[in-house]
Amino acid sequence: MKTLCAWCSAIVVTLAMPLIFGPTLVRGQNEGQPSKPAEASAANAENGKRLYTKYGCYECHGREGQGGVQTGPRLGPDPIPFKGFASYIRKPTREMPPYTAKVMSDQELADIYAFLQSRTQPPVVKPSPF
């Protein structure tokens, strides 16, 4: 069985996002979705960073939420809308374990989301002139 190259895998994952997360998560903010939900407005990004490490999110999604081709998808910066994020954390459809409310409180989830929102965009890499 042939395996896909890293670039091809990334394209497959990107194209599969609407199928995995559903159409409500790929809508733009111009459809009336707030960029920060009420649940996340009182969230603490510093605590979210601590919780992100405590719950082992970094093991698959990287220390900054950048993700990886062979591990987990990118989570930040600019994570998916909070409602979809929370829904997927509670009931994932792939290899990720579920983090139910018994494991991770709603406030902890909002704090992790705030941490992911606080990540800065990586620098733009300019192509080599050679």
PDB file of C-alpha atoms in Angstrom:
ATOM      1  CA  MET A   1       0.000   0.000   0.000  1.00  0.00           C
ATOM      2  CA  LYS A   2       1.428   3.372  -0.993  1.00  0.00           C
ATOM      3  CA  THR A   3       1.558   6.212   1.516  1.00  0.00           C
ATOM      4  CA  LEU A   4       0.891   9.822   0.644  1.00  0.00           C
ATOM      5  CA  CYS A   5       3.635  12.396   0.782  1.00  0.00           C
ATOM      6  CA  ALA A   6       3.407  15.002   3.546  1.00  0.00           C
ATOM      7  CA  TRP A   7       2.154  17.658   1.120  1.00  0.00           C
ATOM      8  CA  CYS A   8      -0.575  15.393  -0.244  1.00  0.00           C
ATOM      9  CA  SER A   9      -1.609  14.418   3.279  1.00  0.00           C
ATOM     10  CA  ALA A  10      -1.941  18.081   4.231  1.00  0.00           C
ATOM     11  CA  ILE A  11      -4.191  18.715   1.228  1.00  0.00           C
ATOM     12  CA  VAL A  12      -6.360  15.696   2.058  1.00  0.00           C
ATOM     13  CA  VAL A  13      -6.732  16.893   5.655  1.00  0.00           C
ATOM     14  CA  THR A  14      -7.595  20.436   4.521  1.00  0.00           C
ATOM     15  CA  LEU A  15     -10.203  19.197   2.074  1.00  0.00           C
ATOM     16  CA  ALA A  16     -11.670  16.816   4.654  1.00  0.00           C
ATOM     17  CA  MET A  17     -12.169  19.521   7.326  1.00  0.00           C
ATOM     18  CA  PRO A  18     -15.740  20.391   6.239  1.00  0.00           C
ATOM     19  CA  LEU A  19     -16.629  16.697   6.257  1.00  0.00           C
ATOM     20  CA  ILE A  20     -15.100  16.124   9.690  1.00  0.00           C
ATOM     21  CA  PHE A  21     -16.312  19.267  11.428  1.00  0.00           C
ATOM     22  CA  GLY A  22     -19.478  19.923   9.449  1.00  0.00           C
ATOM     23  CA  PRO A  23     -20.590  22.936   7.447  1.00  0.00           C
ATOM     24  CA  THR A  24     -21.258  25.135  10.468  1.00  0.00           C
ATOM     25  CA  LEU A  25     -17.560  25.303  11.278  1.00  0.00           C
ATOM     26  CA  VAL A  26     -16.388  26.417   7.894  1.00  0.00           C
ATOM     27  CA  ARG A  27     -18.700  29.422   7.769  1.00  0.00           C
ATOM     28  CA  GLY A  28     -17.063  32.817   7.787  1.00  0.00           C
ATOM     29  CA  GLN A  29     -17.544  35.357  10.522  1.00  0.00           C
ATOM     30  CA  ASN A  30     -19.564  37.516   8.166  1.00  0.00           C
ATOM     31  CA  GLU A  31     -22.526  35.200   8.779  1.00  0.00           C
ATOM     32  CA  GLY A  32     -23.134  36.651  12.209  1.00  0.00           C
ATOM     33  CA  GLN A  33     -20.884  34.369  14.260  1.00  0.00           C
ATOM     34  CA  PRO A  34     -19.055  36.276  16.969  1.00  0.00           C
ATOM     35  CA  SER A  35     -15.293  35.894  16.905  1.00  0.00           C
ATOM     36  CA  LYS A  36     -15.208  35.294  20.672  1.00  0.00           C
ATOM     37  CA  PRO A  37     -18.118  33.464  22.256  1.00  0.00           C
ATOM     38  CA  ALA A  38     -19.554  34.477  25.607  1.00  0.00           C
ATOM     39  CA  GLU A  39     -18.097  31.322  27.153  1.00  0.00           C
ATOM     40  CA  ALA A  40     -14.586  32.363  26.171  1.00  0.00           C
ATOM     41  CA  SER A  41     -14.903  36.063  27.039  1.00  0.00           C
ATOM     42  CA  ALA A  42     -13.932  35.517  30.694  1.00  0.00           C
ATOM     43  CA  ALA A  43     -11.308  32.937  29.769  1.00  0.00           C
ATOM     44  CA  ASN A  44      -7.732  33.080  31.016  1.00  0.00           C
ATOM     45  CA  ALA A  45      -5.107  32.451  28.312  1.00  0.00           C
ATOM     46  CA  GLU A  46      -2.309  31.939  30.860  1.00  0.00           C
ATOM     47  CA  ASN A  47      -4.322  29.260  32.620  1.00  0.00           C
ATOM     48  CA  GLY A  48      -5.198  27.844  29.206  1.00  0.00           C
ATOM     49  CA  LYS A  49      -1.491  27.472  28.435  1.00  0.00           C
ATOM     50  CA  ARG A  50      -1.014  25.542  31.672  1.00  0.00           C
ATOM     51  CA  LEU A  51      -4.041  23.344  30.957  1.00  0.00           C
ATOM     52  CA  TYR A  52      -2.954  22.756  27.359  1.00  0.00           C
ATOM     53  CA  THR A  53       0.217  21.221  28.781  1.00  0.00           C
ATOM     54  CA  LYS A  54      -1.527  19.447  31.683  1.00  0.00           C
ATOM     55  CA  TYR A  55      -3.989  17.652  29.406  1.00  0.00           C
ATOM     56  CA  GLY A  56      -1.246  16.730  26.910  1.00  0.00           C
ATOM     57  CA  CYS A  57      -2.665  18.682  23.962  1.00  0.00           C
ATOM     58  CA  TYR A  58       0.876  19.656  22.953  1.00  0.00           C
ATOM     59  CA  GLU A  59       1.789  16.016  22.358  1.00  0.00           C
ATOM     60  CA  CYS A  60      -0.209  15.954  19.126  1.00  0.00           C
ATOM     61  CA  HIS A  61      -0.860  19.618  18.354  1.00  0.00           C
ATOM     62  CA  GLY A  62       2.544  21.124  19.229  1.00  0.00           C
ATOM     63  CA  ARG A  63       3.483  23.567  21.994  1.00  0.00           C
ATOM     64  CA  GLU A  64       1.931  26.501  20.140  1.00  0.00           C
ATOM     65  CA  GLY A  65      -1.026  24.678  18.604  1.00  0.00           C
ATOM     66  CA  GLN A  66       0.761  24.592  15.262  1.00  0.00           C
ATOM     67  CA  GLY A  67      -0.076  20.923  14.630  1.00  0.00           C
ATOM     68  CA  GLY A  68       1.843  18.513  12.465  1.00  0.00           C
ATOM     69  CA  VAL A  69       1.253  16.397   9.392  1.00  0.00           C
ATOM     70  CA  GLN A  70       1.751  13.102  11.223  1.00  0.00           C
ATOM     71  CA  THR A  71       0.216  14.079  14.582  1.00  0.00           C
ATOM     72  CA  GLY A  72      -2.732  16.432  15.009  1.00  0.00           C
ATOM     73  CA  PRO A  73      -4.190  19.383  13.108  1.00  0.00           C
ATOM     74  CA  ARG A  74      -3.262  23.005  13.704  1.00  0.00           C
ATOM     75  CA  LEU A  75      -5.366  24.555  16.462  1.00  0.00           C
ATOM     76  CA  GLY A  76      -4.054  28.099  16.637  1.00  0.00           C
ATOM     77  CA  PRO A  77      -3.728  30.888  16.007  1.00  0.00           C
ATOM     78  CA  ASP A  78      -7.229  31.606  14.777  1.00  0.00           C
ATOM     79  CA  PRO A  79      -8.873  28.404  16.009  1.00  0.00           C
ATOM     80  CA  ILE A  80     -12.197  27.257  14.616  1.00  0.00           C
ATOM     81  CA  PRO A  81     -15.272  28.894  16.237  1.00  0.00           C
ATOM     82  CA  PHE A  82     -15.625  28.036  19.929  1.00  0.00           C
ATOM     83  CA  LYS A  83     -18.901  26.139  19.561  1.00  0.00           C
ATOM     84  CA  GLY A  84     -17.374  23.680  17.083  1.00  0.00           C
ATOM     85  CA  PHE A  85     -14.122  23.496  19.032  1.00  0.00           C
ATOM     86  CA  ALA A  86     -15.954  22.580  22.237  1.00  0.00           C
ATOM     87  CA  SER A  87     -18.190  20.103  20.447  1.00  0.00           C
ATOM     88  CA  TYR A  88     -15.237  18.305  18.881  1.00  0.00           C
ATOM     89  CA  ILE A  89     -13.259  18.212  22.151  1.00  0.00           C
ATOM     90  CA  ARG A  90     -16.243  16.620  23.891  1.00  0.00           C
ATOM     91  CA  LYS A  91     -17.034  14.100  21.111  1.00  0.00           C
ATOM     92  CA  PRO A  92     -14.138  13.702  18.653  1.00  0.00           C
ATOM     93  CA  THR A  93     -14.618  11.573  15.560  1.00  0.00           C
ATOM     94  CA  ARG A  94     -11.033  10.515  14.969  1.00  0.00           C
ATOM     95  CA  GLU A  95      -8.106   9.279  17.077  1.00  0.00           C
ATOM     96  CA  MET A  96      -8.312  12.002  19.716  1.00  0.00           C
ATOM     97  CA  PRO A  97      -9.667  10.897  23.090  1.00  0.00           C
ATOM     98  CA  PRO A  98     -12.871  12.606  24.301  1.00  0.00           C
ATOM     99  CA  TYR A  99     -12.521  15.234  27.010  1.00  0.00           C
ATOM    100  CA  THR A 100     -15.964  15.129  28.604  1.00  0.00           C
ATOM    101  CA  ALA A 101     -17.130  17.641  31.207  1.00  0.00           C
ATOM    102  CA  LYS A 102     -16.098  15.101  33.855  1.00  0.00           C
ATOM    103  CA  VAL A 103     -12.502  15.324  32.596  1.00  0.00           C
ATOM    104  CA  MET A 104     -12.271  18.996  31.541  1.00  0.00           C
ATOM    105  CA  SER A 105     -14.632  21.688  32.800  1.00  0.00           C
ATOM    106  CA  ASP A 106     -16.268  24.218  30.477  1.00  0.00           C
ATOM    107  CA  GLN A 107     -14.111  26.953  32.034  1.00  0.00           C
ATOM    108  CA  GLU A 108     -10.937  24.948  31.382  1.00  0.00           C
ATOM    109  CA  LEU A 109     -12.045  24.414  27.800  1.00  0.00           C
ATOM    110  CA  ALA A 110     -12.640  28.160  27.401  1.00  0.00           C
ATOM    111  CA  ASP A 111      -9.205  28.894  28.902  1.00  0.00           C
ATOM    112  CA  ILE A 112      -7.505  26.529  26.437  1.00  0.00           C
ATOM    113  CA  TYR A 113      -9.412  28.194  23.599  1.00  0.00           C
ATOM    114  CA  ALA A 114      -8.235  31.613  24.832  1.00  0.00           C
ATOM    115  CA  PHE A 115      -4.651  30.324  24.851  1.00  0.00           C
ATOM    116  CA  LEU A 116      -4.999  29.152  21.250  1.00  0.00           C
ATOM    117  CA  GLN A 117      -6.488  32.517  20.246  1.00  0.00           C
ATOM    118  CA  SER A 118      -3.530  34.295  21.836  1.00  0.00           C
ATOM    119  CA  ARG A 119      -0.943  32.551  19.664  1.00  0.00           C
ATOM    120  CA  THR A 120       0.734  34.792  17.113  1.00  0.00           C
ATOM    121  CA  GLN A 121       0.848  34.089  13.420  1.00  0.00           C
ATOM    122  CA  PRO A 122       4.134  32.516  12.310  1.00  0.00           C
ATOM    123  CA  PRO A 123       6.395  34.735  10.222  1.00  0.00           C
ATOM    124  CA  VAL A 124       5.873  34.680   6.491  1.00  0.00           C
ATOM    125  CA  VAL A 125       8.640  32.787   4.764  1.00  0.00           C
ATOM    126  CA  LYS A 126       9.763  34.417   1.564  1.00  0.00           C
ATOM    127  CA  PRO A 127      10.767  32.134  -1.303  1.00  0.00           C
ATOM    128  CA  SER A 128      14.444  31.807  -2.018  1.00  0.00           C
ATOM    129  CA  PRO A 129      15.651  33.805  -5.040  1.00  0.00           C
ATOM    130  CA  PHE A 130      17.671  30.782  -6.158  1.00  0.00           C
TER     131      PHE A 130
END
